[in-house]
Amino acid sequence: MPTKSRAKGRNDDKVFSEAERAAVAATARERKAASGRSPEEERAEGLKDLRDSLAKMPADDRVMGERIHEIVSKAVPALVPKTYYGMPAYAREGKDGKVIAFYKAKSKFRVRYSTVGFQADALLDDGEMWPTEFAVTKLTPAVETRIAELIKKAAG
């Protein structure tokens, strides 16, 4: 007798949320668009994409995201602005172009705080355990200073 497929009868639409499916679709578009760009085009298009991403956010998330963009750009001007799963992000220049940091607005997944997150290629190692995302509820001078410090360390 043939065996039934495990997927048969399963509601695949319930596996990922609408926001998660949108994020995966966004990263596919980002990767396709980035292929074949020169470094100058990558920076210009990435900045446009980042600004477009911010423009779609609710006002409070947008204001925080714009300020974080200013902080990151000032702390490490060499980082390339772009989007990552539809979120504002920053990548290393050059061939690897790896995203090292991103801003995830609280509205993205309907949670109570936004985050500044770091990818595996960020150089935040601190012993055997360290945080890779930081919750941000308000941008105070101390928080802004800490974000700048983390970005500088992450960029190497």
Tab-separated table of C-alpha atoms in Angstrom:
chain	number	residue	atom	x	y	z
A	1	MET	CA	0.000	0.000	0.000
A	2	PRO	CA	1.268	3.472	-0.735
A	3	THR	CA	2.112	5.551	2.289
A	4	LYS	CA	0.485	8.856	2.904
A	5	SER	CA	2.621	11.931	2.601
A	6	ARG	CA	3.089	13.725	5.894
A	7	ALA	CA	2.375	17.002	4.117
A	8	LYS	CA	-0.930	15.746	2.753
A	9	GLY	CA	-3.733	17.242	4.725
A	10	ARG	CA	-1.430	19.605	6.572
A	11	ASN	CA	-2.363	23.247	6.234
A	12	ASP	CA	0.913	24.665	4.894
A	13	ASP	CA	-0.464	28.184	5.164
A	14	LYS	CA	-0.232	27.850	8.967
A	15	VAL	CA	3.457	26.884	9.050
A	16	PHE	CA	4.685	30.470	8.659
A	17	SER	CA	2.931	33.677	9.612
A	18	GLU	CA	2.070	36.225	6.968
A	19	ALA	CA	4.916	38.458	8.263
A	20	GLU	CA	7.405	35.570	8.039
A	21	ARG	CA	6.340	34.723	4.462
A	22	ALA	CA	6.656	38.405	3.513
A	23	ALA	CA	10.159	38.546	5.033
A	24	VAL	CA	11.308	35.506	3.035
A	25	ALA	CA	9.862	36.973	-0.172
A	26	ALA	CA	11.610	40.274	0.578
A	27	THR	CA	15.010	38.632	1.024
A	28	ALA	CA	14.600	36.748	-2.266
A	29	ARG	CA	13.886	40.047	-4.048
A	30	GLU	CA	16.846	41.699	-2.277
A	31	ARG	CA	19.284	38.980	-3.312
A	32	LYS	CA	18.082	38.938	-6.908
A	33	ALA	CA	18.314	42.729	-7.181
A	34	ALA	CA	21.798	42.839	-5.640
A	35	SER	CA	23.360	40.341	-8.016
A	36	GLY	CA	25.527	42.010	-10.619
A	37	ARG	CA	25.594	45.451	-9.020
A	38	SER	CA	28.816	47.411	-8.738
A	39	PRO	CA	29.836	48.503	-5.206
A	40	GLU	CA	28.650	52.037	-5.957
A	41	GLU	CA	25.310	50.791	-7.264
A	42	GLU	CA	24.982	48.458	-4.273
A	43	ARG	CA	25.462	51.356	-1.841
A	44	ALA	CA	23.065	53.693	-3.694
A	45	GLU	CA	20.360	51.075	-4.237
A	46	GLY	CA	20.802	49.731	-0.719
A	47	LEU	CA	20.304	53.181	0.760
A	48	LYS	CA	17.191	53.673	-1.371
A	49	ASP	CA	15.822	50.291	-0.263
A	50	LEU	CA	16.589	51.094	3.388
A	51	ARG	CA	14.812	54.454	3.155
A	52	ASP	CA	11.830	52.833	1.404
A	53	SER	CA	11.670	50.257	4.210
A	54	LEU	CA	11.690	53.003	6.836
A	55	ALA	CA	9.008	54.981	4.978
A	56	LYS	CA	6.599	52.035	5.228
A	57	MET	CA	6.883	51.837	9.026
A	58	PRO	CA	4.507	53.379	11.549
A	59	ALA	CA	5.735	56.791	12.722
A	60	ASP	CA	7.309	55.697	16.021
A	61	ASP	CA	9.224	52.818	14.401
A	62	ARG	CA	10.262	55.037	11.483
A	63	VAL	CA	11.638	57.760	13.779
A	64	MET	CA	13.646	55.189	15.740
A	65	GLY	CA	14.877	53.514	12.541
A	66	GLU	CA	15.947	56.813	10.995
A	67	ARG	CA	17.897	57.734	14.135
A	68	ILE	CA	19.537	54.315	14.275
A	69	HIS	CA	20.520	54.770	10.622
A	70	GLU	CA	22.183	58.080	11.514
A	71	ILE	CA	24.024	56.471	14.442
A	72	VAL	CA	25.278	53.522	12.373
A	73	SER	CA	26.277	55.707	9.414
A	74	LYS	CA	28.271	58.015	11.666
A	75	ALA	CA	29.862	55.222	13.735
A	76	VAL	CA	31.066	53.153	10.745
A	77	PRO	CA	30.603	55.020	7.439
A	78	ALA	CA	32.106	52.103	5.496
A	79	LEU	CA	29.105	49.874	6.235
A	80	VAL	CA	26.781	49.493	3.260
A	81	PRO	CA	23.116	50.274	3.972
A	82	LYS	CA	20.629	47.771	2.585
A	83	THR	CA	17.606	45.754	3.581
A	84	TYR	CA	17.657	42.269	5.051
A	85	TYR	CA	14.384	40.359	5.059
A	86	GLY	CA	12.803	43.746	4.387
A	87	MET	CA	14.429	45.360	7.446
A	88	PRO	CA	17.031	48.141	7.475
A	89	ALA	CA	20.458	46.531	7.647
A	90	TYR	CA	24.171	47.206	7.299
A	91	ALA	CA	26.744	45.057	5.525
A	92	ARG	CA	30.483	45.019	5.159
A	93	GLU	CA	31.915	46.513	2.003
A	94	GLY	CA	33.647	44.272	-0.444
A	95	LYS	CA	33.200	40.828	-1.851
A	96	ASP	CA	31.674	39.121	1.150
A	97	GLY	CA	29.100	41.899	1.670
A	98	LYS	CA	27.825	40.102	4.759
A	99	VAL	CA	25.089	41.770	6.769
A	100	ILE	CA	26.382	42.335	10.264
A	101	ALA	CA	23.603	44.420	11.834
A	102	PHE	CA	19.926	45.192	11.358
A	103	TYR	CA	17.029	47.126	12.848
A	104	LYS	CA	13.839	45.171	13.450
A	105	ALA	CA	10.889	47.447	14.145
A	106	LYS	CA	8.403	46.262	16.748
A	107	SER	CA	5.629	46.549	14.164
A	108	LYS	CA	7.325	43.948	11.929
A	109	PHE	CA	6.206	41.041	14.114
A	110	ARG	CA	3.805	42.926	16.425
A	111	VAL	CA	5.930	42.731	19.534
A	112	ARG	CA	6.419	45.189	22.381
A	113	TYR	CA	9.919	46.436	21.499
A	114	SER	CA	12.171	47.028	18.513
A	115	THR	CA	15.603	45.442	18.304
A	116	VAL	CA	19.058	46.160	17.028
A	117	GLY	CA	20.401	42.776	16.012
A	118	PHE	CA	23.689	41.327	14.879
A	119	GLN	CA	24.434	38.449	12.533
A	120	ALA	CA	27.019	35.714	13.051
A	121	ASP	CA	29.651	37.665	11.082
A	122	ALA	CA	29.509	40.536	13.577
A	123	LEU	CA	32.534	40.474	15.827
A	124	LEU	CA	30.729	40.713	19.156
A	125	ASP	CA	32.300	37.603	20.675
A	126	ASP	CA	32.677	37.956	24.419
A	127	GLY	CA	33.769	34.699	25.982
A	128	GLU	CA	31.486	31.725	25.604
A	129	MET	CA	28.167	33.586	25.492
A	130	TRP	CA	27.008	37.007	24.290
A	131	PRO	CA	23.792	38.668	23.122
A	132	THR	CA	23.023	39.016	19.424
A	133	GLU	CA	19.911	41.207	19.685
A	134	PHE	CA	19.228	44.135	21.932
A	135	ALA	CA	15.720	45.325	22.781
A	136	VAL	CA	15.256	49.066	22.348
A	137	THR	CA	12.230	50.842	23.786
A	138	LYS	CA	13.617	54.376	23.762
A	139	LEU	CA	16.647	56.062	22.217
A	140	THR	CA	18.330	57.910	25.063
A	141	PRO	CA	21.856	59.349	24.775
A	142	ALA	CA	23.186	56.314	26.673
A	143	VAL	CA	21.386	53.888	24.349
A	144	GLU	CA	22.637	55.748	21.272
A	145	THR	CA	26.205	55.590	22.596
A	146	ARG	CA	25.862	51.855	23.261
A	147	ILE	CA	24.514	51.213	19.739
A	148	ALA	CA	27.475	53.107	18.242
A	149	GLU	CA	29.913	51.088	20.378
A	150	LEU	CA	28.304	47.788	19.368
A	151	ILE	CA	28.334	48.722	15.675
A	152	LYS	CA	32.015	49.655	15.824
A	153	LYS	CA	32.871	46.378	17.563
A	154	ALA	CA	30.697	44.343	15.181
A	155	ALA	CA	32.363	45.893	12.138
A	156	GLY	CA	35.817	45.007	13.436
